[in-house]
Amino acid sequence: MKRKAIHPEKNIPLRNSTEWVFQFWAWQLLAWSLYRYFFRFPEPVDEFIVKPVVFILPVFWFVLRIEKRSLGTIGITSKKIISSILIGCGFGLLFAGEAILANVFKYGSLTLTPAPAVLLYGVPMMAILSLATSISEELLSRGFFFSRLFEASKDLIQSVIMSTLLFVAFHVPILLTSLRFQGTTLILFFITSFVLGLTNSLIFHKTKSLVAPILIHFFWNMTVAVFL
């Protein structure tokens, strides 16, 4: 008797548990933290080589080889791309405005405070670096962590909050080793990062695409680099 084929997406016990998501996150955070602590390479090396190796390749391997699913399940899709671009630009400008208001709150008036990387590489190169950062972090945090947490728990609010906390935690190594924010700047950074994570998780849930979250993250990165 001919056996009935089993669709790979319907034969994955991992989809019923969130424990493996946190284990996956912990190993990646450990790898990223060790790298940030022991090595000091130029930002292009971090964004174009190290982050893709630490953040993206393990996700691709897990989705394609372990889950045996398509990359569309982590938001890599061209569906509704125009509306996603419009949403991304719209919310991205709102986040840029948020960072500018934070700058005014901190300094009493609008004050340019470009990050060292902006002064070193210039605005065009910084924009490319910011886009690379946005792609890596959104694919990992929203495309993978949020989608798998929600898939297993079926609890939208819990998944949004937990994936956002995981996202914010990934910024701790760079805060301790590179940016060294203190006082008001550190508080504002955590607040804006948390709001960004919440917003992008909800938008990803709505659009099922990484396009809008990446654009929002890009606008936020650039504004923080210049104003925060």
PDB file of N, CA and C in Angstrom, residues 7-73:
ATOM      1  N   HIS A   7       3.453  16.332   4.784  1.00  0.00           N
ATOM      2  CA  HIS A   7       3.998  17.670   4.556  1.00  0.00           C
ATOM      3  C   HIS A   7       4.910  18.032   5.719  1.00  0.00           C
ATOM      4  N   PRO A   8       6.155  18.494   5.430  1.00  0.00           N
ATOM      5  CA  PRO A   8       7.103  18.761   6.511  1.00  0.00           C
ATOM      6  C   PRO A   8       6.616  19.766   7.523  1.00  0.00           C
ATOM      7  N   GLU A   9       5.786  20.733   7.103  1.00  0.00           N
ATOM      8  CA  GLU A   9       5.338  21.753   8.036  1.00  0.00           C
ATOM      9  C   GLU A   9       4.309  21.207   9.033  1.00  0.00           C
ATOM     10  N   LYS A  10       3.779  20.000   8.777  1.00  0.00           N
ATOM     11  CA  LYS A  10       2.774  19.435   9.676  1.00  0.00           C
ATOM     12  C   LYS A  10       3.369  18.343  10.573  1.00  0.00           C
ATOM     13  N   ASN A  11       4.685  18.235  10.560  1.00  0.00           N
ATOM     14  CA  ASN A  11       5.316  17.167  11.325  1.00  0.00           C
ATOM     15  C   ASN A  11       6.476  17.725  12.141  1.00  0.00           C
ATOM     16  N   ILE A  12       6.239  18.842  12.834  1.00  0.00           N
ATOM     17  CA  ILE A  12       7.289  19.537  13.563  1.00  0.00           C
ATOM     18  C   ILE A  12       6.879  19.709  15.017  1.00  0.00           C
ATOM     19  N   PRO A  13       7.332  18.839  15.920  1.00  0.00           N
ATOM     20  CA  PRO A  13       6.967  18.961  17.335  1.00  0.00           C
ATOM     21  C   PRO A  13       7.469  20.246  17.959  1.00  0.00           C
ATOM     22  N   LEU A  14       8.537  20.841  17.401  1.00  0.00           N
ATOM     23  CA  LEU A  14       9.072  22.080  17.957  1.00  0.00           C
ATOM     24  C   LEU A  14       8.035  23.199  17.940  1.00  0.00           C
ATOM     25  N   ARG A  15       7.085  23.129  17.062  1.00  0.00           N
ATOM     26  CA  ARG A  15       6.102  24.201  16.930  1.00  0.00           C
ATOM     27  C   ARG A  15       5.157  24.265  18.123  1.00  0.00           C
ATOM     28  N   ASN A  16       5.184  23.266  18.981  1.00  0.00           N
ATOM     29  CA  ASN A  16       4.303  23.256  20.147  1.00  0.00           C
ATOM     30  C   ASN A  16       5.004  23.707  21.422  1.00  0.00           C
ATOM     31  N   SER A  17       6.260  24.129  21.321  1.00  0.00           N
ATOM     32  CA  SER A  17       7.031  24.505  22.505  1.00  0.00           C
ATOM     33  C   SER A  17       7.783  25.807  22.267  1.00  0.00           C
ATOM     34  N   THR A  18       7.935  26.595  23.334  1.00  0.00           N
ATOM     35  CA  THR A  18       8.729  27.830  23.240  1.00  0.00           C
ATOM     36  C   THR A  18      10.108  27.663  23.865  1.00  0.00           C
ATOM     37  N   GLU A  19      10.331  26.566  24.568  1.00  0.00           N
ATOM     38  CA  GLU A  19      11.599  26.386  25.288  1.00  0.00           C
ATOM     39  C   GLU A  19      12.798  26.452  24.358  1.00  0.00           C
ATOM     40  N   TRP A  20      12.693  25.810  23.194  1.00  0.00           N
ATOM     41  CA  TRP A  20      13.817  25.789  22.273  1.00  0.00           C
ATOM     42  C   TRP A  20      14.123  27.181  21.748  1.00  0.00           C
ATOM     43  N   VAL A  21      13.118  28.066  21.665  1.00  0.00           N
ATOM     44  CA  VAL A  21      13.351  29.438  21.195  1.00  0.00           C
ATOM     45  C   VAL A  21      14.299  30.159  22.146  1.00  0.00           C
ATOM     46  N   PHE A  22      14.048  30.024  23.437  1.00  0.00           N
ATOM     47  CA  PHE A  22      14.895  30.691  24.427  1.00  0.00           C
ATOM     48  C   PHE A  22      16.292  30.076  24.460  1.00  0.00           C
ATOM     49  N   GLN A  23      16.388  28.780  24.235  1.00  0.00           N
ATOM     50  CA  GLN A  23      17.705  28.149  24.165  1.00  0.00           C
ATOM     51  C   GLN A  23      18.478  28.657  22.954  1.00  0.00           C
ATOM     52  N   PHE A  24      17.811  28.767  21.830  1.00  0.00           N
ATOM     53  CA  PHE A  24      18.421  29.286  20.609  1.00  0.00           C
ATOM     54  C   PHE A  24      18.909  30.713  20.845  1.00  0.00           C
ATOM     55  N   TRP A  25      18.052  31.522  21.453  1.00  0.00           N
ATOM     56  CA  TRP A  25      18.407  32.913  21.766  1.00  0.00           C
ATOM     57  C   TRP A  25      19.611  32.980  22.704  1.00  0.00           C
ATOM     58  N   ALA A  26      19.653  32.134  23.723  1.00  0.00           N
ATOM     59  CA  ALA A  26      20.741  32.166  24.708  1.00  0.00           C
ATOM     60  C   ALA A  26      22.085  31.850  24.058  1.00  0.00           C
ATOM     61  N   TRP A  27      22.117  30.875  23.168  1.00  0.00           N
ATOM     62  CA  TRP A  27      23.365  30.534  22.496  1.00  0.00           C
ATOM     63  C   TRP A  27      23.827  31.669  21.593  1.00  0.00           C
ATOM     64  N   GLN A  28      22.890  32.303  20.903  1.00  0.00           N
ATOM     65  CA  GLN A  28      23.279  33.414  20.035  1.00  0.00           C
ATOM     66  C   GLN A  28      23.739  34.621  20.847  1.00  0.00           C
ATOM     67  N   LEU A  29      23.055  34.900  21.951  1.00  0.00           N
ATOM     68  CA  LEU A  29      23.474  36.003  22.810  1.00  0.00           C
ATOM     69  C   LEU A  29      24.863  35.738  23.376  1.00  0.00           C
ATOM     70  N   LEU A  30      25.139  34.507  23.763  1.00  0.00           N
ATOM     71  CA  LEU A  30      26.457  34.157  24.288  1.00  0.00           C
ATOM     72  C   LEU A  30      27.533  34.380  23.225  1.00  0.00           C
ATOM     73  N   ALA A  31      27.284  33.907  22.009  1.00  0.00           N
ATOM     74  CA  ALA A  31      28.259  34.071  20.930  1.00  0.00           C
ATOM     75  C   ALA A  31      28.508  35.545  20.631  1.00  0.00           C
ATOM     76  N   TRP A  32      27.422  36.328  20.581  1.00  0.00           N
ATOM     77  CA  TRP A  32      27.535  37.753  20.288  1.00  0.00           C
ATOM     78  C   TRP A  32      28.250  38.481  21.421  1.00  0.00           C
ATOM     79  N   SER A  33      27.965  38.140  22.655  1.00  0.00           N
ATOM     80  CA  SER A  33      28.592  38.787  23.809  1.00  0.00           C
ATOM     81  C   SER A  33      30.093  38.493  23.856  1.00  0.00           C
ATOM     82  N   LEU A  34      30.469  37.242  23.605  1.00  0.00           N
ATOM     83  CA  LEU A  34      31.884  36.881  23.606  1.00  0.00           C
ATOM     84  C   LEU A  34      32.636  37.620  22.506  1.00  0.00           C
ATOM     85  N   TYR A  35      32.004  37.723  21.352  1.00  0.00           N
ATOM     86  CA  TYR A  35      32.638  38.462  20.257  1.00  0.00           C
ATOM     87  C   TYR A  35      32.835  39.926  20.633  1.00  0.00           C
ATOM     88  N   ARG A  36      31.794  40.561  21.185  1.00  0.00           N
ATOM     89  CA  ARG A  36      31.889  41.980  21.539  1.00  0.00           C
ATOM     90  C   ARG A  36      32.922  42.212  22.641  1.00  0.00           C
ATOM     91  N   TYR A  37      33.077  41.247  23.523  1.00  0.00           N
ATOM     92  CA  TYR A  37      34.004  41.411  24.647  1.00  0.00           C
ATOM     93  C   TYR A  37      35.463  41.238  24.220  1.00  0.00           C
ATOM     94  N   PHE A  38      35.726  40.254  23.367  1.00  0.00           N
ATOM     95  CA  PHE A  38      37.113  39.916  23.047  1.00  0.00           C
ATOM     96  C   PHE A  38      37.647  40.578  21.780  1.00  0.00           C
ATOM     97  N   PHE A  39      36.766  41.052  20.911  1.00  0.00           N
ATOM     98  CA  PHE A  39      37.238  41.585  19.629  1.00  0.00           C
ATOM     99  C   PHE A  39      36.747  43.011  19.405  1.00  0.00           C
ATOM    100  N   ARG A  40      37.578  43.808  18.696  1.00  0.00           N
ATOM    101  CA  ARG A  40      37.230  45.180  18.340  1.00  0.00           C
ATOM    102  C   ARG A  40      37.564  45.391  16.866  1.00  0.00           C
ATOM    103  N   PHE A  41      36.648  45.030  16.010  1.00  0.00           N
ATOM    104  CA  PHE A  41      36.847  45.227  14.588  1.00  0.00           C
ATOM    105  C   PHE A  41      36.045  46.444  14.121  1.00  0.00           C
ATOM    106  N   PRO A  42      36.389  47.011  12.967  1.00  0.00           N
ATOM    107  CA  PRO A  42      35.600  48.128  12.426  1.00  0.00           C
ATOM    108  C   PRO A  42      34.141  47.720  12.232  1.00  0.00           C
ATOM    109  N   GLU A  43      33.258  48.700  12.286  1.00  0.00           N
ATOM    110  CA  GLU A  43      31.822  48.407  12.171  1.00  0.00           C
ATOM    111  C   GLU A  43      31.439  47.661  10.897  1.00  0.00           C
ATOM    112  N   PRO A  44      32.065  47.960   9.743  1.00  0.00           N
ATOM    113  CA  PRO A  44      31.704  47.174   8.556  1.00  0.00           C
ATOM    114  C   PRO A  44      31.920  45.673   8.748  1.00  0.00           C
ATOM    115  N   VAL A  45      32.946  45.290   9.506  1.00  0.00           N
ATOM    116  CA  VAL A  45      33.174  43.868   9.779  1.00  0.00           C
ATOM    117  C   VAL A  45      32.035  43.313  10.636  1.00  0.00           C
ATOM    118  N   ASP A  46      31.641  44.091  11.659  1.00  0.00           N
ATOM    119  CA  ASP A  46      30.531  43.661  12.523  1.00  0.00           C
ATOM    120  C   ASP A  46      29.255  43.441  11.725  1.00  0.00           C
ATOM    121  N   GLU A  47      28.913  44.435  10.899  1.00  0.00           N
ATOM    122  CA  GLU A  47      27.598  44.426  10.247  1.00  0.00           C
ATOM    123  C   GLU A  47      27.530  43.545   9.005  1.00  0.00           C
ATOM    124  N   PHE A  48      28.628  43.468   8.240  1.00  0.00           N
ATOM    125  CA  PHE A  48      28.597  42.727   6.980  1.00  0.00           C
ATOM    126  C   PHE A  48      29.081  41.287   7.103  1.00  0.00           C
ATOM    127  N   ILE A  49      29.807  40.978   8.180  1.00  0.00           N
ATOM    128  CA  ILE A  49      30.353  39.624   8.325  1.00  0.00           C
ATOM    129  C   ILE A  49      29.865  38.940   9.601  1.00  0.00           C
ATOM    130  N   VAL A  50      30.146  39.557  10.760  1.00  0.00           N
ATOM    131  CA  VAL A  50      29.882  38.874  12.030  1.00  0.00           C
ATOM    132  C   VAL A  50      28.388  38.704  12.294  1.00  0.00           C
ATOM    133  N   LYS A  51      27.610  39.777  12.164  1.00  0.00           N
ATOM    134  CA  LYS A  51      26.171  39.647  12.426  1.00  0.00           C
ATOM    135  C   LYS A  51      25.492  38.647  11.496  1.00  0.00           C
ATOM    136  N   PRO A  52      25.769  38.679  10.197  1.00  0.00           N
ATOM    137  CA  PRO A  52      25.160  37.637   9.356  1.00  0.00           C
ATOM    138  C   PRO A  52      25.541  36.222   9.785  1.00  0.00           C
ATOM    139  N   VAL A  53      26.806  36.036  10.211  1.00  0.00           N
ATOM    140  CA  VAL A  53      27.243  34.705  10.639  1.00  0.00           C
ATOM    141  C   VAL A  53      26.561  34.291  11.940  1.00  0.00           C
ATOM    142  N   VAL A  54      26.457  35.228  12.895  1.00  0.00           N
ATOM    143  CA  VAL A  54      25.891  34.908  14.210  1.00  0.00           C
ATOM    144  C   VAL A  54      24.368  34.943  14.201  1.00  0.00           C
ATOM    145  N   PHE A  55      23.773  35.911  13.499  1.00  0.00           N
ATOM    146  CA  PHE A  55      22.326  36.116  13.547  1.00  0.00           C
ATOM    147  C   PHE A  55      21.574  35.401  12.425  1.00  0.00           C
ATOM    148  N   ILE A  56      22.075  35.510  11.192  1.00  0.00           N
ATOM    149  CA  ILE A  56      21.284  35.080  10.039  1.00  0.00           C
ATOM    150  C   ILE A  56      21.519  33.616   9.665  1.00  0.00           C
ATOM    151  N   LEU A  57      22.775  33.218   9.518  1.00  0.00           N
ATOM    152  CA  LEU A  57      23.056  31.853   9.058  1.00  0.00           C
ATOM    153  C   LEU A  57      22.458  30.775   9.960  1.00  0.00           C
ATOM    154  N   PRO A  58      22.554  30.904  11.313  1.00  0.00           N
ATOM    155  CA  PRO A  58      21.920  29.882  12.153  1.00  0.00           C
ATOM    156  C   PRO A  58      20.411  29.804  11.957  1.00  0.00           C
ATOM    157  N   VAL A  59      19.770  30.960  11.719  1.00  0.00           N
ATOM    158  CA  VAL A  59      18.322  30.974  11.489  1.00  0.00           C
ATOM    159  C   VAL A  59      17.990  30.279  10.175  1.00  0.00           C
ATOM    160  N   PHE A  60      18.719  30.617   9.104  1.00  0.00           N
ATOM    161  CA  PHE A  60      18.485  29.968   7.817  1.00  0.00           C
ATOM    162  C   PHE A  60      18.670  28.453   7.931  1.00  0.00           C
ATOM    163  N   TRP A  61      19.753  28.059   8.600  1.00  0.00           N
ATOM    164  CA  TRP A  61      20.019  26.626   8.772  1.00  0.00           C
ATOM    165  C   TRP A  61      18.881  25.951   9.529  1.00  0.00           C
ATOM    166  N   PHE A  62      18.427  26.573  10.606  1.00  0.00           N
ATOM    167  CA  PHE A  62      17.381  25.971  11.432  1.00  0.00           C
ATOM    168  C   PHE A  62      16.064  25.862  10.666  1.00  0.00           C
ATOM    169  N   VAL A  63      15.696  26.940   9.981  1.00  0.00           N
ATOM    170  CA  VAL A  63      14.423  26.943   9.255  1.00  0.00           C
ATOM    171  C   VAL A  63      14.446  25.938   8.107  1.00  0.00           C
ATOM    172  N   LEU A  64      15.527  25.941   7.331  1.00  0.00           N
ATOM    173  CA  LEU A  64      15.580  25.107   6.135  1.00  0.00           C
ATOM    174  C   LEU A  64      15.904  23.642   6.426  1.00  0.00           C
ATOM    175  N   ARG A  65      16.793  23.391   7.392  1.00  0.00           N
ATOM    176  CA  ARG A  65      17.250  22.023   7.629  1.00  0.00           C
ATOM    177  C   ARG A  65      16.525  21.322   8.770  1.00  0.00           C
ATOM    178  N   ILE A  66      16.258  22.039   9.864  1.00  0.00           N
ATOM    179  CA  ILE A  66      15.611  21.413  11.021  1.00  0.00           C
ATOM    180  C   ILE A  66      14.086  21.457  10.889  1.00  0.00           C
ATOM    181  N   GLU A  67      13.555  22.659  10.656  1.00  0.00           N
ATOM    182  CA  GLU A  67      12.099  22.778  10.497  1.00  0.00           C
ATOM    183  C   GLU A  67      11.635  22.299   9.129  1.00  0.00           C
ATOM    184  N   LYS A  68      12.537  22.389   8.132  1.00  0.00           N
ATOM    185  CA  LYS A  68      12.210  22.044   6.741  1.00  0.00           C
ATOM    186  C   LYS A  68      11.036  22.889   6.239  1.00  0.00           C
ATOM    187  N   ARG A  69      11.174  24.185   6.449  1.00  0.00           N
ATOM    188  CA  ARG A  69      10.132  25.119   6.031  1.00  0.00           C
ATOM    189  C   ARG A  69      10.734  26.169   5.111  1.00  0.00           C
ATOM    190  N   SER A  70       9.902  27.000   4.549  1.00  0.00           N
ATOM    191  CA  SER A  70      10.382  28.032   3.637  1.00  0.00           C
ATOM    192  C   SER A  70      10.773  29.290   4.403  1.00  0.00           C
ATOM    193  N   LEU A  71      11.604  30.127   3.773  1.00  0.00           N
ATOM    194  CA  LEU A  71      12.014  31.385   4.390  1.00  0.00           C
ATOM    195  C   LEU A  71      10.859  32.382   4.442  1.00  0.00           C
ATOM    196  N   GLY A  72       9.802  32.077   3.727  1.00  0.00           N
ATOM    197  CA  GLY A  72       8.613  32.919   3.822  1.00  0.00           C
ATOM    198  C   GLY A  72       8.007  32.903   5.213  1.00  0.00           C
ATOM    199  N   THR A  73       8.265  31.844   5.979  1.00  0.00           N
ATOM    200  CA  THR A  73       7.723  31.758   7.342  1.00  0.00           C
ATOM    201  C   THR A  73       8.437  32.695   8.307  1.00  0.00           C
TER     202      THR A  73
END
